[in-house]
């Protein structure tokens, strides 16, 4: 895992790091080659999907979540950042639908790392439409805590990350188990599994954390996590 140089943005909860391990299955990325990102530039903007379906640039959205605290949820992100001051947080993810993989540090020296958040947003994208949406940093913190609870180093397999309203409506037509106002549409939910680990064990560890929503789907072999109110099903 490569942290790269850390370029702090003064006065915010966001920082930028230059290099980390990234693998994208897309043809325009070299297989297994470290992908470089730089402050102020998103590597996927050239693809034409970044921000296209959300109506606003992601980078401005991330900055707003750190600077403005009128919204209670934004306050939570900022406060949590201060509480976690000087904590190093890393995460490994594998999107089984696209083949994309990440193994990176997303929080360091009391700040969320902007470049890392952008890479995670891309991996979480709606692979049906290509839409990208900011992922709630608190969801990443839940995954990080879950990794510690499980004491595993294997990546979380991402079954479903962000869903556009179009995709969510389509899935609702196919299954009654898809919520009309799913938190997947807000970048606040994820469906996961870990290779070689029983989903029941993942569910039990998530329940022990008592954070957000925890859904158990043994027949589909995944666990749902979100940053809503604590509830289980």
Coordinates of C-alpha atoms in Angstrom, one line a residue, residues 1-206:
X1 CA 0.0 0.0 0.0
X2 CA 1.5 3.3 -1.1
X3 CA 0.4 6.5 0.7
X4 CA 2.3 8.9 -1.5
X5 CA 2.9 12.5 -0.5
X6 CA 0.1 14.2 1.5
X7 CA -0.9 17.7 0.5
X8 CA -3.2 19.1 3.1
X9 CA -5.8 21.7 2.2
X10 CA -5.7 24.2 5.0
X11 CA -8.8 24.6 7.1
X12 CA -10.7 21.6 5.6
X13 CA -11.2 17.9 6.4
X14 CA -9.9 17.0 3.0
X15 CA -6.3 16.3 1.8
X16 CA -4.7 15.0 -1.4
X17 CA -2.3 12.1 -1.9
X18 CA -0.5 11.5 -5.2
X19 CA 0.0 7.8 -5.7
X20 CA -1.8 4.6 -4.5
X21 CA -2.5 1.1 -5.7
X22 CA -5.3 1.0 -8.2
X23 CA -6.4 -1.5 -10.8
X24 CA -9.1 -0.8 -13.4
X25 CA -10.3 -3.4 -15.8
X26 CA -11.1 -0.8 -18.5
X27 CA -9.0 -1.0 -21.6
X28 CA -7.5 2.5 -21.2
X29 CA -5.8 1.5 -17.9
X30 CA -2.8 -0.8 -17.9
X31 CA -3.5 -4.0 -16.0
X32 CA -2.1 -4.1 -12.5
X33 CA -0.2 -0.8 -13.0
X34 CA -0.3 1.7 -10.1
X35 CA -2.6 4.5 -11.2
X36 CA -1.4 8.1 -10.4
X37 CA -3.7 10.9 -9.4
X38 CA -2.9 14.5 -8.6
X39 CA -4.6 17.2 -6.6
X40 CA -7.1 19.2 -8.6
X41 CA -7.5 16.5 -11.3
X42 CA -9.8 13.5 -11.5
X43 CA -8.4 10.7 -13.7
X44 CA -11.8 9.7 -15.0
X45 CA -13.2 13.1 -16.1
X46 CA -12.0 12.4 -19.7
X47 CA -14.4 9.5 -19.9
X48 CA -17.3 11.9 -19.8
X49 CA -19.2 10.3 -17.0
X50 CA -17.8 12.1 -14.0
X51 CA -20.5 14.4 -12.5
X52 CA -22.6 13.9 -15.7
X53 CA -25.5 12.2 -13.9
X54 CA -25.3 14.0 -10.6
X55 CA -25.7 17.5 -11.8
X56 CA -22.7 18.9 -10.1
X57 CA -18.9 18.3 -10.0
X58 CA -17.9 15.8 -7.3
X59 CA -14.9 17.8 -6.2
X60 CA -17.0 20.7 -5.1
X61 CA -19.4 18.4 -3.3
X62 CA -16.6 16.9 -1.3
X63 CA -15.3 20.3 -0.3
X64 CA -18.8 21.4 0.7
X65 CA -19.2 18.4 3.0
X66 CA -16.0 19.5 4.8
X67 CA -16.4 23.3 4.9
X68 CA -20.2 23.8 5.5
X69 CA -21.8 22.5 8.6
X70 CA -25.4 23.8 8.4
X71 CA -26.5 20.3 7.5
X72 CA -26.5 17.9 10.5
X73 CA -25.0 15.1 8.4
X74 CA -22.1 17.3 7.2
X75 CA -21.5 18.3 10.8
X76 CA -21.2 14.6 11.6
X77 CA -18.5 14.1 9.0
X78 CA -16.5 17.1 10.2
X79 CA -16.9 16.2 13.9
X80 CA -15.9 12.6 13.2
X81 CA -12.8 13.8 11.3
X82 CA -11.7 15.8 14.4
X83 CA -12.4 12.8 16.7
X84 CA -10.3 10.6 14.5
X85 CA -7.4 13.0 14.4
X86 CA -4.1 11.4 13.5
X87 CA -5.7 8.1 12.7
X88 CA -4.5 6.3 9.6
X89 CA -7.4 4.5 7.8
X90 CA -6.9 2.3 4.7
X91 CA -9.4 0.1 2.8
X92 CA -9.3 -2.6 0.1
X93 CA -12.2 -2.9 -2.3
X94 CA -13.0 -5.1 -5.3
X95 CA -16.0 -4.3 -7.5
X96 CA -17.0 -7.8 -8.8
X97 CA -19.2 -6.2 -11.5
X98 CA -16.4 -4.2 -13.2
X99 CA -13.3 -5.9 -11.9
X100 CA -12.0 -2.6 -10.5
X101 CA -9.8 -2.9 -7.4
X102 CA -8.5 -0.4 -4.9
X103 CA -6.1 -0.7 -1.9
X104 CA -5.5 2.7 -0.5
X105 CA -5.4 5.1 2.4
X106 CA -8.4 7.4 2.5
X107 CA -7.9 9.1 5.9
X108 CA -4.7 10.4 7.4
X109 CA -3.5 13.1 9.8
X110 CA -7.1 14.0 10.8
X111 CA -8.2 14.5 7.2
X112 CA -10.1 12.5 4.5
X113 CA -7.9 12.3 1.4
X114 CA -9.6 13.9 -1.6
X115 CA -7.9 11.9 -4.3
X116 CA -8.7 8.7 -2.5
X117 CA -12.4 9.6 -2.1
X118 CA -12.6 10.3 -5.9
X119 CA -11.1 6.9 -6.7
X120 CA -13.6 5.3 -4.3
X121 CA -16.5 7.2 -5.9
X122 CA -15.4 5.8 -9.3
X123 CA -15.2 2.2 -8.0
X124 CA -18.7 2.6 -6.4
X125 CA -20.2 3.9 -9.7
X126 CA -23.4 2.7 -11.1
X127 CA -22.0 0.2 -13.6
X128 CA -25.3 0.0 -15.5
X129 CA -25.3 3.7 -16.4
X130 CA -21.8 4.9 -15.6
X131 CA -23.1 7.5 -13.1
X132 CA -20.8 8.6 -10.4
X133 CA -21.9 10.0 -7.0
X134 CA -20.0 11.0 -3.9
X135 CA -19.7 8.2 -1.3
X136 CA -20.5 9.1 2.3
X137 CA -17.1 9.1 4.1
X138 CA -18.9 7.7 7.2
X139 CA -19.7 4.6 5.1
X140 CA -16.0 4.1 4.5
X141 CA -15.4 4.5 8.3
X142 CA -18.0 1.7 8.9
X143 CA -16.2 -0.5 6.5
X144 CA -12.9 0.3 8.1
X145 CA -14.3 -0.6 11.6
X146 CA -15.8 -3.7 10.2
X147 CA -12.5 -4.8 8.8
X148 CA -11.0 -4.4 12.2
X149 CA -13.8 -6.3 13.8
X150 CA -13.3 -9.2 11.4
X151 CA -9.5 -9.0 11.6
X152 CA -9.2 -9.6 7.8
X153 CA -6.9 -8.1 5.2
X154 CA -8.8 -9.4 2.2
X155 CA -10.7 -6.8 0.1
X156 CA -14.4 -6.2 0.5
X157 CA -16.2 -7.5 -2.6
X158 CA -18.6 -4.7 -3.7
X159 CA -21.8 -6.3 -4.9
X160 CA -23.7 -2.9 -5.2
X161 CA -22.5 0.6 -4.4
X162 CA -24.0 3.7 -5.9
X163 CA -27.3 3.3 -7.8
X164 CA -28.8 5.9 -10.0
X165 CA -32.5 6.5 -9.6
X166 CA -33.0 4.9 -13.0
X167 CA -31.2 1.7 -12.0
X168 CA -32.9 1.6 -8.6
X169 CA -36.3 1.9 -10.3
X170 CA -35.3 -0.9 -12.7
X171 CA -34.3 -3.2 -9.9
X172 CA -37.5 -2.4 -8.0
X173 CA -39.4 -3.7 -11.0
X174 CA -37.5 -7.0 -10.7
X175 CA -37.6 -7.4 -6.9
X176 CA -39.8 -6.3 -4.1
X177 CA -36.8 -6.2 -1.8
X178 CA -35.4 -3.0 -3.3
X179 CA -36.4 0.1 -1.4
X180 CA -38.0 3.0 -3.3
X181 CA -35.8 5.5 -1.5
X182 CA -32.8 3.3 -1.2
X183 CA -29.7 4.9 0.5
X184 CA -27.7 3.4 -2.4
X185 CA -29.0 6.4 -4.4
X186 CA -27.3 8.8 -2.0
X187 CA -23.9 7.0 -1.9
X188 CA -24.7 5.9 1.7
X189 CA -25.1 2.2 1.2
X190 CA -23.1 -0.8 0.1
X191 CA -23.7 -4.5 -0.4
X192 CA -20.6 -6.6 0.4
X193 CA -19.0 -10.0 1.0
X194 CA -15.5 -11.2 1.8
X195 CA -14.0 -14.1 -0.1
X196 CA -13.7 -17.2 2.2
X197 CA -15.7 -15.6 5.0
X198 CA -19.3 -16.6 5.9
X199 CA -21.7 -13.7 5.4
X200 CA -23.2 -14.7 8.7
X201 CA -19.9 -13.7 10.4
X202 CA -19.9 -10.4 8.5
X203 CA -23.4 -9.8 9.7
X204 CA -22.6 -10.6 13.3
X205 CA -19.6 -8.3 13.3
X206 CA -21.6 -5.5 11.7

